[in-house]
XYZ file of C-alpha atoms in Angstrom:
651
model
C 33.788 -9.103 -19.122
C 32.246 -11.995 -17.226
C 28.452 -11.852 -17.022
C 25.871 -12.860 -14.462
C 22.137 -12.267 -14.079
C 19.618 -12.409 -11.235
C 15.868 -12.578 -11.864
C 13.576 -11.306 -9.124
C 10.360 -13.304 -8.582
C 7.529 -11.591 -6.735
C 3.991 -12.932 -6.792
C 3.111 -10.154 -4.358
C 3.733 -7.689 -7.213
C 1.300 -4.863 -6.499
C -0.504 -4.913 -9.838
C -0.929 -8.689 -10.145
C -4.417 -9.826 -9.122
C -4.499 -13.014 -7.062
C -6.335 -14.832 -9.843
C -3.494 -14.055 -12.302
C -0.771 -15.742 -10.267
C -1.013 -19.142 -12.040
C -0.650 -17.318 -15.367
C 2.475 -15.543 -14.111
C 4.027 -18.843 -13.058
C 3.240 -20.369 -16.457
C 4.261 -17.413 -18.631
C 7.188 -16.032 -16.614
C 8.629 -18.545 -14.169
C 8.620 -21.733 -16.239
C 10.380 -20.080 -19.222
C 13.055 -18.894 -16.792
C 13.730 -22.473 -15.708
C 13.851 -23.581 -19.351
C 16.438 -20.884 -20.025
C 18.551 -22.501 -17.322
C 17.933 -26.152 -18.159
C 17.678 -26.168 -21.953
C 20.183 -23.450 -22.771
C 22.627 -23.859 -19.889
C 22.599 -20.303 -18.608
C 23.686 -20.396 -14.916
C 21.306 -17.769 -13.594
C 20.445 -16.499 -10.143
C 16.794 -16.593 -9.061
C 15.643 -14.532 -6.090
C 12.279 -14.763 -4.363
C 10.791 -13.806 -1.055
C 9.671 -16.724 1.084
C 6.062 -15.575 0.592
C 6.458 -15.983 -3.162
C 7.847 -19.513 -2.728
C 4.919 -20.402 -0.466
C 2.474 -19.223 -3.128
C 4.258 -21.118 -5.921
C 4.367 -24.270 -3.819
C 0.635 -24.053 -3.308
C -0.274 -23.262 -6.931
C 2.360 -25.216 -8.883
C 4.483 -27.587 -6.764
C 6.027 -29.023 -9.939
C 7.819 -25.707 -10.453
C 9.367 -25.995 -6.985
C 10.442 -29.567 -7.753
C 12.092 -28.558 -11.021
C 13.772 -25.533 -9.445
C 15.103 -27.677 -6.587
C 16.490 -30.172 -9.089
C 18.310 -27.416 -10.974
C 19.675 -26.028 -7.720
C 20.929 -29.432 -6.613
C 22.721 -29.906 -9.937
C 24.372 -26.455 -9.569
C 22.801 -25.222 -12.804
C 21.402 -22.149 -11.090
C 21.540 -20.417 -7.756
C 18.972 -19.218 -5.244
C 19.263 -15.674 -3.922
C 17.401 -14.810 -0.713
C 15.746 -11.642 0.527
C 13.581 -12.477 3.538
C 10.073 -13.615 4.269
C 8.470 -10.567 2.662
C 9.699 -7.828 0.387
C 10.137 -5.453 3.301
C 11.894 -2.106 2.844
C 14.664 -2.485 5.413
C 15.419 1.222 6.053
C 11.733 1.882 6.839
C 11.157 -0.753 9.523
C 12.544 -1.189 13.052
C 15.586 -3.403 13.530
C 13.401 -6.067 15.184
C 11.343 -6.424 12.010
C 14.412 -6.740 9.789
C 15.731 -9.465 12.062
C 12.395 -11.303 11.988
C 12.029 -10.963 8.222
C 15.429 -12.507 7.521
C 15.089 -15.147 10.246
C 11.650 -16.356 9.151
C 12.639 -16.137 5.505
C 15.524 -18.537 6.080
C 13.235 -20.952 7.922
C 10.826 -21.069 4.983
C 13.657 -21.376 2.459
C 14.854 -24.443 4.358
C 11.364 -25.926 4.475
C 10.655 -25.460 0.760
C 14.081 -25.668 -0.916
C 16.163 -27.405 1.736
C 18.813 -24.680 1.728
C 19.827 -21.386 3.257
C 20.903 -18.799 0.668
C 24.311 -17.158 0.977
C 23.577 -14.034 -1.106
C 20.726 -11.623 -0.418
C 19.083 -9.239 -2.836
C 18.500 -5.955 -0.989
C 14.755 -5.368 -1.269
C 14.048 -2.617 -3.817
C 17.774 -1.885 -3.471
C 16.898 0.348 -0.507
C 20.132 0.441 1.475
C 21.379 1.619 4.823
C 24.523 0.787 6.759
C 22.328 -0.437 9.610
C 21.268 -3.442 7.510
C 24.760 -4.954 7.383
C 24.566 -6.385 10.904
C 21.205 -8.015 10.133
C 22.464 -9.736 6.982
C 25.555 -11.014 8.784
C 23.495 -12.281 11.719
C 21.203 -14.136 9.287
C 24.220 -15.926 7.802
C 24.477 -14.122 4.478
C 27.923 -13.972 2.885
C 27.126 -11.245 0.381
C 24.455 -8.849 -0.875
C 23.302 -7.738 -4.330
C 22.903 -3.965 -4.403
C 22.685 -1.100 -6.893
C 25.936 0.667 -7.799
C 24.711 3.722 -9.695
C 22.930 5.594 -6.910
C 25.539 5.186 -4.150
C 28.178 6.210 -6.699
C 26.375 9.519 -7.374
C 27.480 11.043 -4.078
C 30.515 8.876 -3.349
C 33.870 10.461 -2.760
C 36.984 9.049 -4.422
C 35.388 5.989 -5.987
C 37.488 4.599 -8.816
C 35.265 3.705 -11.817
C 36.809 0.221 -11.835
C 35.104 -0.574 -8.525
C 31.821 -1.179 -10.357
C 33.208 -4.272 -12.096
C 34.423 -6.118 -8.997
C 33.004 -7.212 -5.644
C 33.573 -4.768 -2.801
C 32.638 -4.610 0.875
C 29.750 -2.519 2.200
C 30.480 -0.993 5.593
C 28.064 -1.199 8.503
C 27.586 1.263 11.338
C 30.384 0.004 13.586
C 32.977 -0.978 10.984
C 31.599 -4.430 10.189
C 31.287 -5.183 6.492
C 29.662 -7.592 4.065
C 30.764 -8.451 0.514
C 28.707 -6.767 -2.169
C 28.102 -7.635 -5.813
C 26.720 -4.872 -7.955
C 23.436 -4.443 -9.734
C 23.241 -1.795 -12.455
C 19.886 -0.129 -13.087
C 20.789 1.240 -16.507
C 22.042 -2.146 -17.676
C 18.970 -4.127 -16.634
C 16.748 -1.412 -18.106
C 18.555 -1.861 -21.436
C 17.622 -5.553 -21.486
C 14.028 -4.632 -20.704
C 14.008 -2.138 -23.577
C 15.411 -4.749 -25.947
C 12.874 -7.380 -24.938
C 9.955 -4.934 -25.131
C 10.921 -3.865 -28.631
C 12.327 -0.413 -27.844
C 15.851 -1.425 -28.842
C 17.335 -3.582 -31.592
C 19.700 -6.447 -30.796
C 22.777 -4.857 -32.484
C 22.200 -1.680 -30.451
C 21.944 -3.694 -27.262
C 25.092 -5.682 -27.967
C 27.041 -2.505 -28.745
C 25.868 -0.977 -25.472
C 26.933 -4.000 -23.434
C 30.323 -4.248 -25.105
C 30.938 -0.538 -24.556
C 30.524 -1.088 -20.815
C 34.108 -2.307 -20.694
C 36.435 -5.178 -21.317
C 38.853 -7.132 -19.199
C 38.498 -9.518 -16.273
C 35.697 -7.683 -14.450
C 32.025 -8.506 -13.977
C 28.862 -7.133 -15.560
C 25.343 -7.724 -14.152
C 23.301 -8.281 -17.310
C 20.038 -8.371 -15.367
C 18.878 -7.792 -11.804
C 15.164 -7.053 -11.746
C 11.603 -8.383 -12.216
C 10.775 -11.565 -14.093
C 7.030 -10.797 -14.222
C 7.396 -8.109 -16.884
C 8.302 -10.579 -19.651
C 5.380 -12.171 -21.524
C 3.035 -10.710 -18.910
C 1.754 -7.191 -18.390
C 0.743 -6.240 -14.840
C -1.239 -3.291 -16.238
C 0.421 -0.785 -13.954
C 1.148 1.822 -16.622
C -0.619 2.899 -19.793
C 2.818 3.094 -21.435
C 3.573 -0.610 -20.988
C 4.875 -2.240 -24.133
C 2.349 -4.243 -26.131
C 3.365 -7.919 -26.273
C 4.332 -9.160 -29.719
C 3.725 -12.557 -31.278
C 7.285 -13.597 -30.469
C 7.878 -14.739 -26.914
C 9.836 -12.187 -24.927
C 11.699 -15.004 -23.234
C 12.816 -16.059 -26.682
C 14.225 -12.542 -27.146
C 16.112 -12.899 -23.870
C 17.474 -16.206 -25.108
C 18.627 -14.607 -28.360
C 20.352 -11.786 -26.484
C 22.097 -14.107 -24.035
C 23.214 -16.443 -26.809
C 24.497 -13.525 -28.866
C 26.590 -12.406 -25.923
C 27.902 -15.925 -25.413
C 28.770 -16.150 -29.110
C 30.932 -13.054 -28.587
C 32.801 -14.854 -25.790
C 30.907 -13.198 -22.942
C 30.384 -16.138 -20.632
C 27.750 -16.378 -17.892
C 28.490 -17.426 -14.302
C 26.597 -18.051 -11.094
C 26.299 -14.866 -9.018
C 28.211 -16.334 -6.076
C 31.258 -16.770 -8.316
C 31.661 -12.993 -8.340
C 32.731 -13.248 -4.702
C 35.717 -15.366 -5.725
C 37.334 -12.149 -6.956
C 37.215 -10.384 -3.578
C 41.017 -10.429 -3.411
C 41.422 -8.882 -6.888
C 43.469 -5.668 -6.871
C 40.354 -3.640 -7.734
C 38.075 -5.492 -5.304
C 37.451 -5.757 -1.595
C 37.438 -2.036 -0.823
C 35.362 -1.072 2.194
C 32.748 1.416 0.989
C 30.120 3.600 2.617
C 27.077 3.454 0.330
C 24.948 6.109 2.054
C 25.607 9.817 2.344
C 24.087 12.917 3.920
C 22.630 13.829 0.523
C 21.269 10.311 -0.003
C 20.851 8.537 3.341
C 18.861 5.688 1.724
C 19.904 4.974 -1.866
C 17.512 2.834 -3.919
C 17.532 1.543 -7.472
C 16.726 3.383 -10.689
C 16.108 7.099 -11.197
C 15.264 9.724 -8.538
C 11.499 9.447 -9.015
C 11.897 5.998 -7.475
C 12.803 6.844 -3.879
C 12.079 5.967 -0.274
C 8.937 8.087 -0.024
C 6.967 5.740 -2.326
C 6.815 3.057 0.406
C 6.670 5.435 3.361
C 4.129 8.214 2.888
C 2.335 7.874 -0.442
C 0.208 5.054 -1.897
C -3.133 4.297 -0.254
C -2.423 6.002 3.085
C 1.035 4.513 3.718
C 1.593 6.665 6.789
C -1.324 5.106 8.653
C -0.585 1.474 7.804
C 3.127 1.934 8.541
C 2.263 3.562 11.861
C -0.006 0.660 12.805
C 2.737 -1.786 11.799
C 5.176 0.076 14.045
C 2.739 -0.065 16.945
C 2.430 -3.841 16.516
C 6.209 -4.259 16.309
C 6.709 -2.291 19.533
C 4.356 -4.644 21.382
C 5.927 -7.781 19.904
C 9.375 -6.554 20.950
C 8.202 -6.626 24.564
C 6.359 -9.933 24.289
C 7.553 -13.081 25.984
C 9.550 -14.898 23.329
C 8.558 -18.239 24.837
C 4.997 -17.734 23.612
C 4.649 -19.996 20.590
C 2.341 -17.639 18.737
C 4.847 -14.752 18.813
C 6.755 -15.995 15.779
C 3.505 -16.394 13.867
C 2.653 -12.792 14.643
C 6.082 -11.616 13.488
C 5.493 -13.532 10.258
C 2.098 -11.937 9.757
C 3.590 -8.509 10.448
C 6.278 -9.081 7.801
C 3.525 -10.013 5.354
C 1.591 -6.819 6.106
C 4.763 -4.734 5.797
C 5.438 -5.976 2.242
C 6.353 -3.079 -0.028
C 3.801 -3.928 -2.717
C 0.894 -3.019 -0.439
C 2.273 0.515 -0.470
C 2.460 1.259 -4.199
C 0.168 0.236 -7.087
C -1.739 -2.373 -5.100
C -5.162 -3.344 -6.397
C -8.022 -2.184 -4.188
C -9.191 -5.708 -3.415
C -5.766 -6.860 -2.270
C -5.293 -3.670 -0.251
C -8.616 -4.213 1.525
C -7.669 -7.803 2.297
C -4.320 -6.741 3.750
C -5.823 -3.999 5.925
C -8.292 -6.522 7.335
C -5.414 -8.842 8.229
C -3.446 -5.929 9.689
C -6.389 -4.799 11.792
C -6.904 -8.339 13.058
C -3.221 -8.614 13.984
C -3.322 -5.242 15.739
C -6.395 -6.270 17.701
C -4.758 -9.536 18.739
C -1.837 -7.724 20.377
C -3.720 -4.621 21.518
C -2.015 -2.156 19.162
C -3.526 1.087 17.916
C -2.474 4.378 16.375
C -3.513 7.167 18.676
C -2.468 10.753 19.107
C -1.567 13.118 21.942
C -4.561 14.530 23.763
C -4.767 18.267 24.277
C -7.308 21.064 24.252
C -7.076 24.699 23.334
C -7.664 26.087 26.791
C -6.315 28.529 29.334
C -6.315 32.255 29.878
C -6.225 34.740 27.060
C -2.819 36.325 26.859
C -2.608 40.082 27.376
C 0.926 40.393 26.033
C 1.658 43.092 23.512
C 3.645 42.637 20.325
C 4.133 39.566 18.217
C 6.721 37.787 20.393
C 5.783 35.876 23.529
C 8.572 34.588 25.791
C 8.375 31.751 28.325
C 11.186 30.810 30.676
C 11.649 27.849 32.973
C 14.816 26.780 34.817
C 15.547 24.321 31.994
C 14.155 25.992 28.868
C 13.823 29.402 27.226
C 11.361 29.822 24.343
C 10.097 32.789 22.350
C 6.989 32.220 20.216
C 5.683 34.328 17.337
C 1.945 34.907 17.777
C 1.788 36.630 14.387
C 2.921 33.361 12.800
C 0.780 30.711 14.453
C 3.068 30.065 17.456
C 6.119 29.496 15.267
C 9.220 29.228 17.432
C 11.272 32.415 17.148
C 14.114 31.061 19.236
C 14.598 28.319 21.795
C 17.411 27.157 24.025
C 18.029 24.851 26.955
C 19.896 25.162 30.216
C 21.969 22.163 29.132
C 23.235 24.411 26.324
C 23.675 27.488 28.492
C 20.357 28.791 27.106
C 22.124 29.559 23.820
C 19.354 29.424 21.153
C 19.851 26.323 19.024
C 16.766 26.486 16.811
C 14.145 28.996 15.820
C 13.583 31.464 12.979
C 16.093 32.802 10.477
C 14.439 35.981 9.346
C 14.336 37.556 5.909
C 17.680 39.208 5.198
C 19.803 36.955 7.405
C 21.214 34.956 4.501
C 23.129 36.805 1.804
C 21.918 34.372 -0.862
C 18.890 35.857 -2.669
C 17.450 32.351 -3.106
C 17.181 32.261 0.694
C 15.512 35.666 0.871
C 12.610 34.557 3.066
C 11.676 33.810 6.669
C 12.571 30.289 7.757
C 10.480 29.350 10.777
C 10.407 26.434 13.205
C 7.463 24.477 14.522
C 5.040 25.012 11.642
C 3.402 22.849 8.984
C 2.901 23.006 5.227
C 0.068 21.420 3.238
C 0.315 21.666 -0.529
C -1.217 19.769 -3.414
C -2.601 20.030 -6.919
C -5.787 22.027 -7.298
C -5.658 23.641 -3.857
C -3.785 26.611 -2.400
C -0.644 26.114 -0.370
C -1.522 26.214 3.314
C 0.525 26.860 6.450
C -0.341 27.667 10.029
C 1.699 30.881 9.882
C -1.118 33.280 10.701
C -1.939 35.802 13.405
C -3.498 34.076 16.421
C -4.807 34.881 19.892
C -2.912 32.537 22.215
C -4.321 30.876 25.294
C -1.936 30.146 28.174
C -2.430 27.217 30.535
C -0.169 26.887 33.587
C 0.164 23.411 35.060
C 2.695 21.916 37.460
C 4.279 19.894 34.674
C 4.342 22.425 31.855
C 3.200 25.714 30.423
C 0.971 25.311 27.371
C 0.362 27.983 24.754
C -2.357 27.012 22.298
C -4.589 28.337 19.542
C -7.147 27.337 16.941
C -6.601 28.095 13.262
C -8.969 27.939 10.302
C -7.301 26.964 7.037
C -8.604 25.933 3.631
C -8.876 22.226 4.529
C -10.632 22.813 7.850
C -9.773 23.454 11.477
C -6.350 23.010 13.077
C -5.594 23.089 16.797
C -2.023 23.725 17.817
C -0.193 23.801 21.138
C 3.355 24.359 22.350
C 4.249 22.896 25.727
C 7.326 24.032 27.643
C 8.098 21.499 30.355
C 9.100 22.794 33.765
C 10.788 19.751 35.263
C 12.909 18.791 32.276
C 14.430 20.429 29.189
C 11.772 19.601 26.608
C 9.481 21.433 24.200
C 6.449 19.705 22.668
C 4.722 20.895 19.501
C 1.257 19.370 19.039
C -1.106 19.440 16.082
C -4.706 18.274 15.796
C -6.359 18.144 12.377
C -10.125 18.352 12.039
C -10.624 18.392 8.269
C -13.543 17.385 6.086
C -11.193 15.153 4.078
C -7.580 14.039 4.089
C -5.666 16.586 2.006
C -4.121 15.612 -1.293
C -0.472 16.310 -1.911
C 2.144 16.840 0.794
C 1.796 17.237 4.551
C 5.063 18.259 6.205
C 5.249 19.411 9.792
C 7.581 19.844 12.739
C 10.025 22.036 10.809
C 13.167 22.813 12.797
C 15.567 25.493 11.546
C 18.985 25.280 13.163
C 20.766 28.376 14.508
C 24.011 27.503 12.783
C 25.639 30.845 13.576
C 26.189 29.472 17.077
C 27.932 26.313 15.797
C 31.119 25.443 13.941
C 30.124 24.736 10.349
C 32.535 21.830 9.908
C 30.992 20.007 12.883
C 27.354 20.031 11.721
C 25.705 16.617 11.415
C 22.541 14.600 11.696
C 22.130 11.151 13.178
C 19.306 8.745 12.417
C 18.456 5.037 12.293
C 17.361 3.421 9.036
C 16.370 -0.107 10.005
C 19.335 -0.748 12.286
C 21.711 1.135 14.537
C 21.862 4.908 14.137
C 24.097 6.340 11.435
C 25.840 9.712 11.596
C 26.024 11.939 8.520
C 28.365 14.917 8.382
C 27.017 18.112 6.837
C 30.452 19.610 6.330
C 30.535 21.309 2.940
C 27.258 19.694 1.826
C 24.459 21.317 -0.176
C 21.250 19.346 -0.781
C 17.500 19.323 -0.174
C 15.725 15.997 0.350
C 12.348 17.690 -0.089
C 13.045 18.946 -3.611
C 10.452 17.656 -6.040
C 11.595 15.392 -8.870
C 8.732 16.427 -11.136
C 5.230 17.863 -10.879
C 4.020 14.365 -10.005
C 6.787 13.261 -7.604
C 6.997 15.685 -4.694
C 10.344 14.729 -3.150
C 13.620 13.043 -3.979
C 15.095 11.687 -0.740
C 14.247 10.955 2.878
C 15.474 9.087 5.900
C 13.541 6.411 7.752
C 13.944 7.417 11.431
C 13.045 3.857 12.428
C 13.923 4.277 16.105
C 11.625 7.347 16.211
C 14.469 9.769 16.783
C 16.613 12.226 14.854
C 19.591 14.091 16.262
C 20.566 17.364 14.580
C 23.195 19.924 15.461
C 26.916 20.406 15.851
C 29.812 19.140 17.905
C 29.095 21.733 20.588
C 25.345 21.249 20.955
C 22.640 19.172 19.315
C 18.924 18.446 19.490
C 17.012 15.183 19.701
C 13.654 15.325 17.927
C 11.132 12.526 18.447
C 7.462 12.005 17.564
C 5.378 12.254 20.721
C 3.634 9.057 19.602
C 6.627 6.904 18.735
C 4.590 4.647 16.456
C 3.834 7.534 14.103
C 5.841 6.608 11.020
C 7.202 9.967 9.919
C 10.111 10.222 7.547
C 12.612 13.041 7.934
C 13.760 15.351 5.154
C 16.935 17.351 5.647
C 17.986 20.538 3.897
C 21.555 21.840 3.990
C 22.974 24.734 2.007
C 26.431 26.258 2.250
C 25.888 29.987 2.370
C 26.797 33.087 4.356
C 26.937 34.171 7.075
C 26.363 30.533 8.181
C 25.003 27.321 6.636
C 21.248 26.890 6.209
C 20.246 23.645 7.958
C 16.693 22.486 8.444
C 14.634 19.338 8.956
C 10.953 18.665 8.365
C 8.893 15.555 8.935
C 6.567 14.207 6.274
C 3.410 12.191 6.790
C 2.316 12.420 3.157
C 4.044 12.891 -0.193
C 2.795 12.759 -3.743
C 3.804 10.407 -6.550
C 2.162 8.170 -9.142
C 1.142 5.626 -6.479
C -1.135 8.105 -4.662
C -4.538 8.024 -6.300
C -7.398 10.420 -5.638
C -9.265 7.722 -3.784
C -6.317 7.322 -1.443
C -6.841 10.877 -0.233
C -10.615 10.832 -0.188
C -11.465 10.036 3.421
C -14.796 11.535 4.494
C -13.212 12.937 7.642
C -9.642 13.516 8.712
C -9.329 13.769 12.489
C -5.820 13.106 13.638
C -3.475 14.297 16.409
C 0.291 14.149 16.407
C 3.319 16.118 17.463
C 7.020 16.232 18.283
C 9.250 16.620 21.304
C 12.475 18.599 21.064
C 15.094 18.290 23.754
C 18.859 18.610 24.070
C 20.733 15.553 22.883
C 22.121 13.708 25.879
C 25.456 13.227 24.114
C 27.312 16.177 22.652
C 29.104 15.730 19.376
C 28.351 13.589 16.360
C 29.211 10.205 17.840
């Protein structure tokens, strides 16, 4: 096996205080250069442009030495963009700006444009391919293990050779593989959890032959420095951990395992086991990331210190910049500042001081462009309904809706004239599914709040609806008291177009801990062919279509007591299409800047598949501290629009 290694440099690392950055450069980055220069290991070094800017300011001699090693071809620079932005969670415009500005800074500091990109946090979507190609990249470095989990017909030999990752429209980019388990083994060795003979046996058992093995592809800051993120971090020993890396690399070289520059992997694209065009995402895993399932998209989207709000404000800024006159000189500076504020590290274990500094910069940027995060305005008003029974039906020329007043205005069934008024979503009642695990009512249009130390809450309670008739729509509304406080809810059925709005207004004494999922939509799959079911969503680029044929999964399943979900999709164009070849729905946040993530559930059962989507604005994991959920007041309005998809079918 031929070996290569890429070390990821990130001075924006969430747990590194600003005052510790010179120490990180001295203890982590200089030893890496010595490993290249003194011991002739041709390594790849990746860094965001922000990290290079910081190094240049604090230790320009490091930049000079690195540039010298690059010019002599002793190492290789791997790019990633201006900031460590999670591509599948940001609009396409931001991904374009991040790569474009990153390349400009790389040229200014290093005098080069990188040809290989490390996918930030290994968070992948097919929509990113076009952005990397447009930015001039000739290959990407991406995790193999997670895409392989749900891949169909992947030969195990593919992991040892470069392949091609497919984009949305058939375009592709060469890919060299990272391996989470393999880089974690080196970390365990260096931190004293593994002996060198054990490590060498593990590496040699990974295979032999003319293929490639990525010995490392992760953080450099964890060697001879402890960010202090976890109590379980290894205690540094007297021996330098970089010396342990040197011993391991030399031991491998002594066993005739030679090291090569990462770009040399691409020379094998025409190998008989290489160059296959692969789809890395799947319906079960629309955004694969690195490492184990506890490490998933939700950690940068809806956890941390109020990720949902800062991501929503970032989206609002991006929407305004997209419309701005590109001839304005300051526009590019604002894009750059937005990429800084969208850095992933502000959304995980960030120190409070750095988080406060970022939010001040974000607020200043928002003010400069006139961006804000608002909510739909509505009041619980109208005439008291005198209907009898739990079901209340409303019909317009374009829409037919039946609401359940015994369940907080949950949607019992709904259809559109565009679909012949055939109900496409609503409630699957207890007893519909033959599977005992699905022996419950599955509603539409409701919310769930659940967290440690508090009872599970929903809005599924008996209410007295108020009906308001306006020229534009009919509104049915109510007020609900739940454990966390007061909730106002309204359902609007438009008269002049096929559209249903579901609105929520929270008036709580504090932001709830745990999960907040709302806008549930349960599909009436009995009216659709099961082999034509699909969902379509954008994850940082053009929309991708995922077939649900034969699939069983639940993105919202918790990984552990601490990590509340396992998968999600970014919905970065503020839209999700769900349905079948015959009919489908388009679901959008009423306020398009609201940065919801979507969680799909699909289960093959009888008499028809169980298919559902919910939208999360808050999840729970180890990055969400009590203080993050401790706002004195929580007053917030949001909602969703549901309408027939303008295009039938999955494409």
